[in-house]
PDB file of C-alpha atoms in Angstrom:
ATOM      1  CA  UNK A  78      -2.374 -16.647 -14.527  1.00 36.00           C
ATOM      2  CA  UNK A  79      -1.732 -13.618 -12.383  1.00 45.00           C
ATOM      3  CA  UNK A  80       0.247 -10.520 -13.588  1.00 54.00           C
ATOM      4  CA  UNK A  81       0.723 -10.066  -9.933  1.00 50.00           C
ATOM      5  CA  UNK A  82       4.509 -11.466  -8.712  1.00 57.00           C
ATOM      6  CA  UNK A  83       5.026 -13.971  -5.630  1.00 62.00           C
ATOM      7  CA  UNK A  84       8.141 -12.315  -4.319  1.00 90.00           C
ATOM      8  CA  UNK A  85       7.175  -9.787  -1.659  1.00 92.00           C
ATOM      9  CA  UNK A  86       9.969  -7.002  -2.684  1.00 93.00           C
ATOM     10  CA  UNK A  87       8.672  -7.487  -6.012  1.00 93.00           C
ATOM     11  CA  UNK A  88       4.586  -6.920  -4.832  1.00 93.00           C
ATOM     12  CA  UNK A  89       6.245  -3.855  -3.115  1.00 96.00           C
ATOM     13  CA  UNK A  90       8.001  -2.699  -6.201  1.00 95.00           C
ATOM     14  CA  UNK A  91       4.731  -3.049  -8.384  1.00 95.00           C
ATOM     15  CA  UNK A  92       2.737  -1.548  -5.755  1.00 96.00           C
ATOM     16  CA  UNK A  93       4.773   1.449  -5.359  1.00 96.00           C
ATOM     17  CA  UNK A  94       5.703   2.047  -9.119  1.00 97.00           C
ATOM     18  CA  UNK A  95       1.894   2.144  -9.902  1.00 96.00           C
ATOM     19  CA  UNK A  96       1.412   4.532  -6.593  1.00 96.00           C
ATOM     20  CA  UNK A  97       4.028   6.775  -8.067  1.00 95.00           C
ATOM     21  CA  UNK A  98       3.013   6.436 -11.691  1.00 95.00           C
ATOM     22  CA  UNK A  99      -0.944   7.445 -11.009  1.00 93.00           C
ATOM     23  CA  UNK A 100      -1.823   4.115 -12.318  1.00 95.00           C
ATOM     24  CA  UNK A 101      -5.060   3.334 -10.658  1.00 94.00           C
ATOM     25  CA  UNK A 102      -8.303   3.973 -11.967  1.00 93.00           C
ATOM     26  CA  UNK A 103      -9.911   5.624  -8.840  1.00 92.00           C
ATOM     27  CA  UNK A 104      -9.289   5.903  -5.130  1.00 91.00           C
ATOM     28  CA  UNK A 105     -11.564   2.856  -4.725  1.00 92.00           C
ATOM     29  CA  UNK A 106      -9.237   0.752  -7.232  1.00 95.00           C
ATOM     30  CA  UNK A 107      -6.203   1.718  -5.359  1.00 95.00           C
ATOM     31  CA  UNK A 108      -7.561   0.604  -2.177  1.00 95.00           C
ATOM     32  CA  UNK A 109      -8.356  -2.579  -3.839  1.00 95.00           C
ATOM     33  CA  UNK A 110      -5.373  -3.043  -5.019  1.00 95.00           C
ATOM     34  CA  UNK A 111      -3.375  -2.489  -1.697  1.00 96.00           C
ATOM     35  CA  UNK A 112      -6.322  -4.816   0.359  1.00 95.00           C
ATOM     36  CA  UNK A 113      -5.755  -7.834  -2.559  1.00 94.00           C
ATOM     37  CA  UNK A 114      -2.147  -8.097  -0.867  1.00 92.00           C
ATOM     38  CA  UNK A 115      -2.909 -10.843   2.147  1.00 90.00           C
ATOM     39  CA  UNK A 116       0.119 -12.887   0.847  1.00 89.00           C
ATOM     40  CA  UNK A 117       2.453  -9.834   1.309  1.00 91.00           C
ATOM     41  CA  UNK A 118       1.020  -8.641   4.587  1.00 93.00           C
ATOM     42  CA  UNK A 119       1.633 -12.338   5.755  1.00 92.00           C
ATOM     43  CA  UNK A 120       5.312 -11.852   5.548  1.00 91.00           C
ATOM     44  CA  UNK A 121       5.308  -8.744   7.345  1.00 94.00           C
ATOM     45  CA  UNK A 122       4.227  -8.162  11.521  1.00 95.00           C
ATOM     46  CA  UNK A 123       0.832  -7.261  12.008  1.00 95.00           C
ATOM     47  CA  UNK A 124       1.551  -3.950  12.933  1.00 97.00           C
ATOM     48  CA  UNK A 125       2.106  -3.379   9.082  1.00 97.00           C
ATOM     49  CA  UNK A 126      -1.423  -4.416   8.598  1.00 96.00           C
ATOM     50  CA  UNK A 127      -3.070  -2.515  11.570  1.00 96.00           C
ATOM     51  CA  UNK A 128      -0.843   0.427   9.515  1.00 97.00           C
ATOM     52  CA  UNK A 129      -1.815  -0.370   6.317  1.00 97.00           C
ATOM     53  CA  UNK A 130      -5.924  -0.675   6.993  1.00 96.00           C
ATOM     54  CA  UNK A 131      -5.627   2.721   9.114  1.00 96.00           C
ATOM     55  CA  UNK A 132      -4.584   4.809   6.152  1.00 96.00           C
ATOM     56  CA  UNK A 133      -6.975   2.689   4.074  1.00 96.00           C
ATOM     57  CA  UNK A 134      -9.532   3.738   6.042  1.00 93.00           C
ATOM     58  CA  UNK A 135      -8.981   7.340   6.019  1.00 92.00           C
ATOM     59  CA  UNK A 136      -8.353   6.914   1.881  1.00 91.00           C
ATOM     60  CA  UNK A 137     -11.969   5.700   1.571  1.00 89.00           C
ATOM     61  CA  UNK A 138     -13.189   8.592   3.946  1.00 85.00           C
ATOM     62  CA  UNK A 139     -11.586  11.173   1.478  1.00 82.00           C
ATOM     63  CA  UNK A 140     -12.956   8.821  -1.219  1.00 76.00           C
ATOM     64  CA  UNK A 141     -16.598   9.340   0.103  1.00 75.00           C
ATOM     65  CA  UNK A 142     -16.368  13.202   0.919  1.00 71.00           C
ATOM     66  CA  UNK A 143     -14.686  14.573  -1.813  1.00 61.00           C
ATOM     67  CA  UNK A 144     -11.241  14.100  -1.741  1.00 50.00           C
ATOM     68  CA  UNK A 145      -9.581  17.210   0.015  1.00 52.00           C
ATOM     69  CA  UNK A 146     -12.906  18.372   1.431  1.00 53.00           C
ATOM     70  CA  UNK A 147     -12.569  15.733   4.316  1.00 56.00           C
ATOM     71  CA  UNK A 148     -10.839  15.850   7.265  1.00 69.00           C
ATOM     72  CA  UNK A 149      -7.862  13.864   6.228  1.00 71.00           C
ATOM     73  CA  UNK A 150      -5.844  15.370   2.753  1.00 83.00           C
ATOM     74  CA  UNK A 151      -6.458  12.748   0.359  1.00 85.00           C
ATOM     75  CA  UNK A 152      -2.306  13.348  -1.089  1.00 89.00           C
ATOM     76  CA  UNK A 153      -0.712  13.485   2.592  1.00 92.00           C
ATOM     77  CA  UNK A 154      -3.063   9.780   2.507  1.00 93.00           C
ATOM     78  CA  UNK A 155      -0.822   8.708  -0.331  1.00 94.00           C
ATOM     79  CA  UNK A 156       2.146  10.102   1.007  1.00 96.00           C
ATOM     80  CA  UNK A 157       1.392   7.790   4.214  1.00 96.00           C
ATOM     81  CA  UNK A 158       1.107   5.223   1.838  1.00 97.00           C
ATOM     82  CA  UNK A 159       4.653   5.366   0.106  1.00 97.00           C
ATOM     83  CA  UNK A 160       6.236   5.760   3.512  1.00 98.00           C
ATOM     84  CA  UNK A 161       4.138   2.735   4.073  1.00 98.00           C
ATOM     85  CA  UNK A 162       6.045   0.855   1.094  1.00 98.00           C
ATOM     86  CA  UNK A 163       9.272   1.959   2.069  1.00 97.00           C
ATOM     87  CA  UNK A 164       9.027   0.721   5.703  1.00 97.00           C
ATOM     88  CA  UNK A 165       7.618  -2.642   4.532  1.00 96.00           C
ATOM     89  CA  UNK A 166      10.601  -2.950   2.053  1.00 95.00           C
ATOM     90  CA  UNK A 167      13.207  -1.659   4.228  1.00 95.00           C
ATOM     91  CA  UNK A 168      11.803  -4.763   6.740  1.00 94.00           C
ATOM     92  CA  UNK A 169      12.055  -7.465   4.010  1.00 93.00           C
ATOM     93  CA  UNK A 170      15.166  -6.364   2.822  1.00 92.00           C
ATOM     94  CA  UNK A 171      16.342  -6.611   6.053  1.00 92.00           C
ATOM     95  CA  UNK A 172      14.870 -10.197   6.810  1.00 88.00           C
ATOM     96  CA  UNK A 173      16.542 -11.431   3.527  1.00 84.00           C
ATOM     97  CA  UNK A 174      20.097 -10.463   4.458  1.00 87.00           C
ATOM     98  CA  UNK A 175      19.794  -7.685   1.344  1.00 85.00           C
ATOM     99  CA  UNK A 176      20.426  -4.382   3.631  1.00 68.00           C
TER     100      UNK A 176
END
Protein backbone atom coordinates (compact mmCIF):
# COMPACT_ATOMS: atom_id res chain seq x y z
CA UNK A 1 0.00 0.00 0.00
CA UNK A 2 0.82 3.61 -0.70
CA UNK A 3 2.41 5.99 1.91
CA UNK A 4 0.85 8.56 -0.28
CA UNK A 5 -2.80 9.92 1.35
CA UNK A 6 -6.20 10.11 -0.76
CA UNK A 7 -7.36 13.37 0.69
CA UNK A 8 -6.22 16.21 -1.55
CA UNK A 9 -5.39 18.83 1.46
CA UNK A 10 -3.53 16.06 2.83
CA UNK A 11 -1.36 15.32 -0.79
CA UNK A 12 -0.90 19.16 -0.47
CA UNK A 13 0.28 19.03 3.07
CA UNK A 14 2.83 16.12 2.27
CA UNK A 15 3.85 17.76 -0.79
CA UNK A 16 4.63 20.99 0.71
CA UNK A 17 6.18 19.73 4.08
CA UNK A 18 8.73 17.68 1.98
CA UNK A 19 9.22 20.99 -0.41
CA UNK A 20 9.97 22.90 2.73
CA UNK A 21 11.90 20.19 4.53
CA UNK A 22 14.53 19.54 1.40
CA UNK A 23 13.26 16.08 1.31
CA UNK A 24 13.81 15.03 -2.22
CA UNK A 25 16.65 13.32 -3.49
CA UNK A 26 17.33 15.52 -6.62
CA UNK A 27 15.55 18.06 -8.76
CA UNK A 28 14.51 15.14 -11.01
CA UNK A 29 12.83 13.28 -7.86
CA UNK A 30 10.98 16.34 -6.94
CA UNK A 31 9.57 16.74 -10.27
CA UNK A 32 8.51 13.22 -10.03
CA UNK A 33 7.03 13.55 -7.17
CA UNK A 34 4.84 16.67 -8.04
CA UNK A 35 3.96 14.88 -11.83
CA UNK A 36 2.81 11.38 -9.74
CA UNK A 37 -0.15 13.73 -8.44
CA UNK A 38 -2.97 13.15 -11.42
CA UNK A 39 -5.53 12.32 -8.63
CA UNK A 40 -4.91 15.75 -6.95
CA UNK A 41 -4.71 17.79 -10.12
CA UNK A 42 -8.16 16.11 -10.96
CA UNK A 43 -9.79 17.95 -8.18
CA UNK A 44 -8.40 21.14 -9.07
CA UNK A 45 -9.22 23.40 -12.70
CA UNK A 46 -6.90 22.81 -15.31
CA UNK A 47 -5.39 25.97 -15.06
CA UNK A 48 -3.61 24.47 -11.90
CA UNK A 49 -2.14 21.92 -14.15
CA UNK A 50 -1.19 24.19 -17.17
CA UNK A 51 0.52 26.09 -13.81
CA UNK A 52 1.92 23.32 -12.34
CA UNK A 53 3.72 21.67 -15.73
CA UNK A 54 5.00 25.37 -16.61
CA UNK A 55 7.18 25.65 -13.54
CA UNK A 56 7.95 21.95 -14.01
CA UNK A 57 9.25 22.66 -17.06
CA UNK A 58 11.48 25.42 -16.22
CA UNK A 59 12.65 23.09 -12.92
CA UNK A 60 13.96 20.47 -15.38
CA UNK A 61 15.63 23.29 -17.56
CA UNK A 62 17.62 24.44 -14.40
CA UNK A 63 17.93 20.67 -13.74
CA UNK A 64 19.76 20.17 -17.16
CA UNK A 65 21.98 23.44 -17.11
CA UNK A 66 23.20 23.63 -13.84
CA UNK A 67 20.90 24.85 -11.54
CA UNK A 68 21.37 28.75 -11.24
CA UNK A 69 23.43 28.89 -14.43
CA UNK A 70 20.12 28.79 -16.54
CA UNK A 71 17.94 31.28 -17.39
CA UNK A 72 15.33 30.62 -14.81
CA UNK A 73 16.78 30.63 -10.77
CA UNK A 74 16.34 27.18 -9.83
CA UNK A 75 15.06 28.62 -5.83
CA UNK A 76 12.65 31.48 -7.29
CA UNK A 77 11.41 27.79 -9.32
CA UNK A 78 10.65 26.44 -5.88
CA UNK A 79 9.37 29.47 -4.58
CA UNK A 80 6.76 29.30 -7.64
CA UNK A 81 6.17 26.04 -6.47
CA UNK A 82 5.04 26.74 -2.75
CA UNK A 83 2.93 29.62 -3.99
CA UNK A 84 1.74 26.88 -6.22
CA UNK A 85 0.66 24.73 -3.01
CA UNK A 86 -0.81 27.47 -1.31
CA UNK A 87 -3.14 28.52 -4.18
CA UNK A 88 -4.19 24.88 -4.75
CA UNK A 89 -4.99 24.60 -0.95
CA UNK A 90 -6.50 27.87 -0.50
CA UNK A 91 -8.99 26.47 -3.62
CA UNK A 92 -9.83 23.15 -1.85
CA UNK A 93 -10.28 24.64 1.30
CA UNK A 94 -12.54 26.78 -0.18
CA UNK A 95 -14.56 24.03 -2.17
CA UNK A 96 -14.92 22.07 1.16
CA UNK A 97 -16.64 24.84 3.11
CA UNK A 98 -13.16 24.92 5.42
CA UNK A 99 -12.20 28.80 4.65
Amino acid sequence: MSNIPADPLLRIKKLSDSLENNEFENTTALIFAFRQEKDLLCDLPAVFEGALESILERLESTAMFGGESCSFSQSDLLAALTIWLEKAKSYLEKQLGIV
